[in-house]
Short mmCIF file of C-alpha atoms in Angstrom, two decimals:
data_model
loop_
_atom_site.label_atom_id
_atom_site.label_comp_id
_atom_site.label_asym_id
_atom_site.label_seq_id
_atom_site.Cartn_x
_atom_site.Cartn_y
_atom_site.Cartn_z
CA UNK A 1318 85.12 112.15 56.12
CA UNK A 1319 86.47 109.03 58.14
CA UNK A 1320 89.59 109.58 59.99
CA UNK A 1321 92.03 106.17 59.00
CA UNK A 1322 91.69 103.65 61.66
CA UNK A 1323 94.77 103.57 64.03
CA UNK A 1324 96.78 100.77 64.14
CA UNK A 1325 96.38 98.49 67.62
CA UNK A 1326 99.32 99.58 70.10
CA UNK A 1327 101.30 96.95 72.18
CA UNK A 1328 101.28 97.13 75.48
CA UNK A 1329 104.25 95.62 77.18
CA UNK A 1330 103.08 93.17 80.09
CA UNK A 1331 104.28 91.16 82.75
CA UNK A 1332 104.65 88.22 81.08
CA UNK A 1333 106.84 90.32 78.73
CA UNK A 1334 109.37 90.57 81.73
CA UNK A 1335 111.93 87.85 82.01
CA UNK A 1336 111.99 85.79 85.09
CA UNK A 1337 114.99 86.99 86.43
CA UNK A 1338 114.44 90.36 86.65
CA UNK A 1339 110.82 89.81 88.58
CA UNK A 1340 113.42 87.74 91.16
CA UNK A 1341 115.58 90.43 91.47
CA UNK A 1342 113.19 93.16 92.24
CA UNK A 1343 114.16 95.24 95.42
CA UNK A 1344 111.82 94.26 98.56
CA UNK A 1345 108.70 96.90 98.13
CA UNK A 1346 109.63 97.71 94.41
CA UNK A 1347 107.26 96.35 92.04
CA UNK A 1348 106.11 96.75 88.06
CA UNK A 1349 102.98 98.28 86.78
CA UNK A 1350 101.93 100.79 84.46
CA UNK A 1351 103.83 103.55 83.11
CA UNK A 1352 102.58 106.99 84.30
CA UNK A 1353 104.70 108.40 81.55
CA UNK A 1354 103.94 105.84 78.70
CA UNK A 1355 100.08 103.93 79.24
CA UNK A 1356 101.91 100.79 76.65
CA UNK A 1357 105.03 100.47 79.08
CA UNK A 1358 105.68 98.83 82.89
CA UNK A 1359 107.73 101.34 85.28
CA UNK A 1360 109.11 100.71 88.75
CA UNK A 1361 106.96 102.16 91.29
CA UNK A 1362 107.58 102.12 95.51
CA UNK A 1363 105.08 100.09 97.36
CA UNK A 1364 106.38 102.22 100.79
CA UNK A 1365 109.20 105.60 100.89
CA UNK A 1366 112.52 104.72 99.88
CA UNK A 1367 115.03 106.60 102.07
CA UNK A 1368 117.44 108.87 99.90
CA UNK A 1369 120.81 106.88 99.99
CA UNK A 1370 119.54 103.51 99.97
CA UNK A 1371 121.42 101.02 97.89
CA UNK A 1372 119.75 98.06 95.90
CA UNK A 1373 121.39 94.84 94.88
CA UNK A 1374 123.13 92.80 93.64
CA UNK A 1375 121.42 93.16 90.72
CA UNK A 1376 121.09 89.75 88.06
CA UNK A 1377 121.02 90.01 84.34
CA UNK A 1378 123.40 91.11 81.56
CA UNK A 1379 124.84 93.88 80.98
CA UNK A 1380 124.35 95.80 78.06
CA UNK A 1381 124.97 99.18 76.58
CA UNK A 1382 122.96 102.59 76.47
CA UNK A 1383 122.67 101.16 72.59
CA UNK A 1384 121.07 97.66 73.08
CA UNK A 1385 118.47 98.80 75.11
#
């Protein structure tokens, strides 16, 4: 028996990532590939990030828990 074929997964990718939000990426802070989720971008550290430190201001629109 031949197991069905899977369908091709979509990876999200940089160029998926508006403009903006590359801009207004905290010094050492970059995207690359989920270690949760292989088909997603998360936010890793490029050096420690001391406990407290605060990040901004941040660009974009806001939106809801449900629009995202």
């Amino acid at each position: 028996l031949q197991s069905p074929a899977e369908p091709p997964v979509a990876v999200e990718t940089l160029e998926d990532v508006p403009e903006h939000v590359l801009r207004g990426l905290p010094e050492d802070v970059r995207l690359f590939p989920s270690a949760v989720d292989k088909t997603r971008l998360g936010v890793w550290a490029t050096k420690s990030i001391l406990k407290g430190k605060k990040f901004g201001p941040f660009v974009g629109d806001k939106k809801k828990r449900s629009q995202v």
